[in-house]
Short mmCIF file of C-alpha atoms and ligand atoms in Angstrom, two decimals:
data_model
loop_
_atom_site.label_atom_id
_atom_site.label_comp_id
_atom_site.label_asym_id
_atom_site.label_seq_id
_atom_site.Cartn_x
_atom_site.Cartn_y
_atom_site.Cartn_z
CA UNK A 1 308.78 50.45 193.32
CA UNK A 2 309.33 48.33 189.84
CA UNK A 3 306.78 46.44 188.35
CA UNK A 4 307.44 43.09 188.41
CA UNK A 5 309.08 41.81 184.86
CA UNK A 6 305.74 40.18 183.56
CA UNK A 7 304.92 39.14 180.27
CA UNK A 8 302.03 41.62 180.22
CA UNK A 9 304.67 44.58 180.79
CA UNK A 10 306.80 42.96 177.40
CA UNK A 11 303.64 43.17 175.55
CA UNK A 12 302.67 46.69 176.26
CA UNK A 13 306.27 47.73 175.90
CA UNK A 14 305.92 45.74 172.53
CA UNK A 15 302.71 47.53 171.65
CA UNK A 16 304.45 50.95 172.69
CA UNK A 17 307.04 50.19 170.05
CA UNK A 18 304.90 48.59 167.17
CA UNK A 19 301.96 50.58 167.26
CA UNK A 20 302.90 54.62 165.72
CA UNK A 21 304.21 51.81 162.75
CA UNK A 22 300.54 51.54 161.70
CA UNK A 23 300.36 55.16 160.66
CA UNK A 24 302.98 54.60 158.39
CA UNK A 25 302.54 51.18 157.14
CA UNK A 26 299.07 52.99 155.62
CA UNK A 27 300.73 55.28 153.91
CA UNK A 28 303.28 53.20 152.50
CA UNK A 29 300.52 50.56 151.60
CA UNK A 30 298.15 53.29 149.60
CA UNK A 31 302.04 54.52 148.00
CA UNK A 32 301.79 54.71 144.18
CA UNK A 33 305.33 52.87 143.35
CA UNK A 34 305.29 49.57 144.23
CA UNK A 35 309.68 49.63 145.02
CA UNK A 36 308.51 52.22 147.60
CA UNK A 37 306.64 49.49 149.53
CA UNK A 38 308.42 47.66 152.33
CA UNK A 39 308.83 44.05 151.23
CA UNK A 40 307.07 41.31 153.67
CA UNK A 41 310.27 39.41 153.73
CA UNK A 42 312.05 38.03 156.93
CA UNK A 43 314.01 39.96 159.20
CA UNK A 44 312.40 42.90 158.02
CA UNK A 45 309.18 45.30 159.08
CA UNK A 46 307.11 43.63 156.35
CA UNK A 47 304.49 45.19 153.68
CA UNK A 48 300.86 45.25 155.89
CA UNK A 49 297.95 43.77 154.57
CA UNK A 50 295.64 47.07 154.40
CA UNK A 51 292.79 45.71 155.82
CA UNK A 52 294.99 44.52 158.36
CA UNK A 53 296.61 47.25 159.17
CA UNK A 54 293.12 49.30 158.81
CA UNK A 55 291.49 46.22 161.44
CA UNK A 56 294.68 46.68 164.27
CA UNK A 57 294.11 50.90 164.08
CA UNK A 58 290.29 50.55 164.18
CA UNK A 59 290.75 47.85 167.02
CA UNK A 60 293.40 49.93 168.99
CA UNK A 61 291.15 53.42 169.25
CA UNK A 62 288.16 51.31 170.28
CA UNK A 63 289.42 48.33 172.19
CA UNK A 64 291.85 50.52 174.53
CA UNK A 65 289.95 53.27 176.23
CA UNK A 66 287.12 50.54 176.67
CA UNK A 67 289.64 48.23 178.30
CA UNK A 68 291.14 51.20 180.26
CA UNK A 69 287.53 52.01 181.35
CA UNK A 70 286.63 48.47 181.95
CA UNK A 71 290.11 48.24 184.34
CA UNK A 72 289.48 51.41 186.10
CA UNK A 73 286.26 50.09 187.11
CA UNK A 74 287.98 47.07 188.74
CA UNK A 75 290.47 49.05 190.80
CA UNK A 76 288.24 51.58 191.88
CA UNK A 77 289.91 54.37 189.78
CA UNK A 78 288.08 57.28 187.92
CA UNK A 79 288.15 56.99 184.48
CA UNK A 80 290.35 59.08 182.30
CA UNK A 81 290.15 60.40 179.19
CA UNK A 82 294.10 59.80 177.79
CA UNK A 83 295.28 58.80 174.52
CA UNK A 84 296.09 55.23 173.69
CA UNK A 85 300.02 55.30 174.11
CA UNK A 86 299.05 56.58 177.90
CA UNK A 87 296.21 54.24 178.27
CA UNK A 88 298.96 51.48 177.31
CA UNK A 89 301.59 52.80 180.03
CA UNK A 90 299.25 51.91 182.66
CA UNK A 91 297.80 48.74 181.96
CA UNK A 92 301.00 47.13 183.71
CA UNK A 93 300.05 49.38 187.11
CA UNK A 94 296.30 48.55 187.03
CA UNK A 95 297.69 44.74 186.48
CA UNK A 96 299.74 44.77 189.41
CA UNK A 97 296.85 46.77 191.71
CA UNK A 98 294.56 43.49 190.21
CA UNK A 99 296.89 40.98 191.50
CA UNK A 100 297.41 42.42 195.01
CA UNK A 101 293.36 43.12 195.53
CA UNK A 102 292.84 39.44 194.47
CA UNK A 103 291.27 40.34 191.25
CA UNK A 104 293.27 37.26 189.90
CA UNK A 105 290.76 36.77 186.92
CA UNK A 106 290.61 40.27 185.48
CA UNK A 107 294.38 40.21 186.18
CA UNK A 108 294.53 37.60 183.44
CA UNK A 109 291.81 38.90 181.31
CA UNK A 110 294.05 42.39 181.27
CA UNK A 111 296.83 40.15 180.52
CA UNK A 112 294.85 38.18 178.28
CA UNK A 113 293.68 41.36 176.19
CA UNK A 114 296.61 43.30 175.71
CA UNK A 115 298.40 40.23 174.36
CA UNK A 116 295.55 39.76 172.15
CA UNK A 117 296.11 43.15 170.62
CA UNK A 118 299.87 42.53 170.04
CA UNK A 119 298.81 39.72 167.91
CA UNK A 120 296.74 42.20 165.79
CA UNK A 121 299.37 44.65 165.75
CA UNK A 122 301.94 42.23 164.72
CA UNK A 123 300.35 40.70 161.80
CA UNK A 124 299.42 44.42 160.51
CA UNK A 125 303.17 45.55 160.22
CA UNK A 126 303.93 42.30 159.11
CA UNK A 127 306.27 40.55 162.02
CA UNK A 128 303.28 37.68 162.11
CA UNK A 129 301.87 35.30 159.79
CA UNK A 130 298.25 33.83 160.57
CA UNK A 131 297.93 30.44 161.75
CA UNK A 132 296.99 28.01 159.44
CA UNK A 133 294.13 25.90 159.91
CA UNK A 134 294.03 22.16 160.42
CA UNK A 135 290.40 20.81 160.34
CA UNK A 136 289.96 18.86 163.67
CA UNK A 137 288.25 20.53 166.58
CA UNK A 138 290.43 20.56 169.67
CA UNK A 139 289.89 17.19 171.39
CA UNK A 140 289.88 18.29 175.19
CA UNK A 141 286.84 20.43 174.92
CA UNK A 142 283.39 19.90 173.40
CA UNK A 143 281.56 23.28 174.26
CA UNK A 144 283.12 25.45 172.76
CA UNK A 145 283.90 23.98 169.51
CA UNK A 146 287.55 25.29 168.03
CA UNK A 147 289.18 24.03 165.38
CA UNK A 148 293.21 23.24 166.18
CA UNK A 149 295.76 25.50 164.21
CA UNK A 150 299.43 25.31 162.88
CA UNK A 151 300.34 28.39 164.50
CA UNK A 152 301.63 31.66 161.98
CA UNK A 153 305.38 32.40 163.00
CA UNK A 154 305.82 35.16 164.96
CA UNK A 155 308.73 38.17 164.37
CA UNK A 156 310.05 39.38 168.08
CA UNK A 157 311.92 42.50 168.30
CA UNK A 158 315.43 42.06 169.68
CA UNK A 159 317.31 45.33 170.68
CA UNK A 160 319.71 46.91 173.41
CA UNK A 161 318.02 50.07 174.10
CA UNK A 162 315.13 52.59 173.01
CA UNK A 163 315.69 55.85 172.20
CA UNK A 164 314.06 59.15 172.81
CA UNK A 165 311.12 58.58 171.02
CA UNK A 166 310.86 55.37 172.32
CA UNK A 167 311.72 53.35 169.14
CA UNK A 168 314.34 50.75 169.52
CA UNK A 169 317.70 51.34 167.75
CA UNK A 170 318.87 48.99 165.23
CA UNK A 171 316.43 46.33 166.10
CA UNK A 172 316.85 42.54 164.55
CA UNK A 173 314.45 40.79 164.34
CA UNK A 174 313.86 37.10 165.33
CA UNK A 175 311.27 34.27 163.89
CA UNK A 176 309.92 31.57 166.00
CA UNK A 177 307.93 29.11 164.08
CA UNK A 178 306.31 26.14 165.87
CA UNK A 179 305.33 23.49 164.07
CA UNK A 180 302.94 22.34 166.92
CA UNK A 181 299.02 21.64 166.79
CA UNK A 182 297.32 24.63 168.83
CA UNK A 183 294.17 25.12 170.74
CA UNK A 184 293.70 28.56 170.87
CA UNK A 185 291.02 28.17 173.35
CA UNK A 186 292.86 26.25 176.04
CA UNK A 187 296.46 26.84 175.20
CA UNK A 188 296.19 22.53 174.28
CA UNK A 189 299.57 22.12 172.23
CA UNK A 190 300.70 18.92 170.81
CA UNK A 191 303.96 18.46 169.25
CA UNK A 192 304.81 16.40 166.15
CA UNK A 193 306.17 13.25 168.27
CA UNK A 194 302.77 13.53 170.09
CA UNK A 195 300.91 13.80 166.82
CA UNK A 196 300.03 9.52 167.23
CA UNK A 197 298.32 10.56 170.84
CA UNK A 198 296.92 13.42 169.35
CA UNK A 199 295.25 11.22 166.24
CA UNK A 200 293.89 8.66 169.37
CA UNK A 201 292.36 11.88 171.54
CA UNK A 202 290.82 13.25 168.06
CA UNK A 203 289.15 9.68 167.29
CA UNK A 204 287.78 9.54 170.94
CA UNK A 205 286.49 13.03 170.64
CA UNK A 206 284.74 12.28 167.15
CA UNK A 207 283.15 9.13 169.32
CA UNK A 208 282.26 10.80 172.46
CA UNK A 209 280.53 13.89 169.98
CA UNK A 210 278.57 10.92 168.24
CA UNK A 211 276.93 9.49 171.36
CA UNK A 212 276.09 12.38 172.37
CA UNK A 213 274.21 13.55 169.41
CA UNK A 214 272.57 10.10 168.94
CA UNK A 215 271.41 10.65 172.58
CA UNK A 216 270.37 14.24 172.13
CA UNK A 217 268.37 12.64 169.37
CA UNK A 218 266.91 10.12 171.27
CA UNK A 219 265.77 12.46 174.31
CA UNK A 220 264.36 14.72 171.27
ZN1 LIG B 301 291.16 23.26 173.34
#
């Protein structure tokens, strides 16, 4: 039977595609002639920030067993020792067995995850930009603080078909940029024609965050 098209399947087909990049990007990073460097500009596989590019390999050889583990766990398989590309193929099966035991939260915290380390993967080979801070905590939520972002723009891979190696062939590559105010923690968005209801929600917040500090004070 097919898995069903979801966006977790994209992302780990992503992943599949991105992530043997990292190897390289090192090496052409630490390369002693700086024309032999990929240049970070658009359209193209940019130049990785080492660190970042050190962070998304160091989070990809931990994070993935232990997710895999974690997942097994919730569908009641054994554990297996695989590497990561394998690990990845069958996030999208333990997803679906999630779904259909009613497991609807781990479902989306698999979901959640693996999208999470696309992001990482992304900015390391250079096909995402970070998003850019804006100084006002989100307005919806009080516990947990989180400040709002301009979100980074983000490369997607365009292509007909992989080949045998599972690379794509003669992938483009396309940049959405929002110009939105994010909440990473609730998925809050507000676009710029919304920015005047925005400004009213952020000077409620700041009021509603005063009381309750003056009363936290008084009870003190
Ligand atoms: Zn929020």
């Amino acid at each position: 039977m097919a898995l069903p098209q979801t966006a977790l399947v994209d992302d780990v087909t992503e992943l599949l595609i991105l992530w043997p990049h990292l190897a390289g990007a090192l090496e052409r990073d630490q390369g002693p002639i700086d024309t032999e460097r990929v240049s970070g500009g658009e359209g193209t596989f940019g130049l990785p920030v080492n660190a970042d590019v050190l962070e998304a390999v160091r989070i990809l050889n931990l994070d993935v067993p232990t997710l895999a583990q974690w997942a097994s766990g919730i569908v009641a398989e054994p554990h297996q020792s695989r590497s990561v590309d394998d690990h990845l193929r069958h996030f999208p099966r333990f997803h679906e067995r999630m779904l259909v035991t009613a497991a609807i939260h781990e479902a989306a915290r698999l979901a959640a995850s693996v999208h999470a380390l696309l992001r990482q993967v992304k900015l390391a080979v250079g096909l995402r930009t970070v998003d850019r801070r804006l100084g006002q905590f989100c307005p919806l939520h009080d516990h947990p603080l989180r400040e709002l972002v301009a979100p980074g723009d983000e490369g997607e891979l365009c292509y007909r078909r992989l080949d045998r190696a599972g690379q794509p062939i003669a992938p483009t590559v396309t940049w959405r940029r929002s110009d939105c105010a994010l909440c990473r923690h609730c998925g809050a968005a507000w676009e710029p024609s919304q920015y005047l209801l925005l400004g009213r929600l952020l000077r409620e917040a700041d009021a509603r965050r005063l009381a309750a500090e003056i009363e936290a004070r008084g009870a003190a």
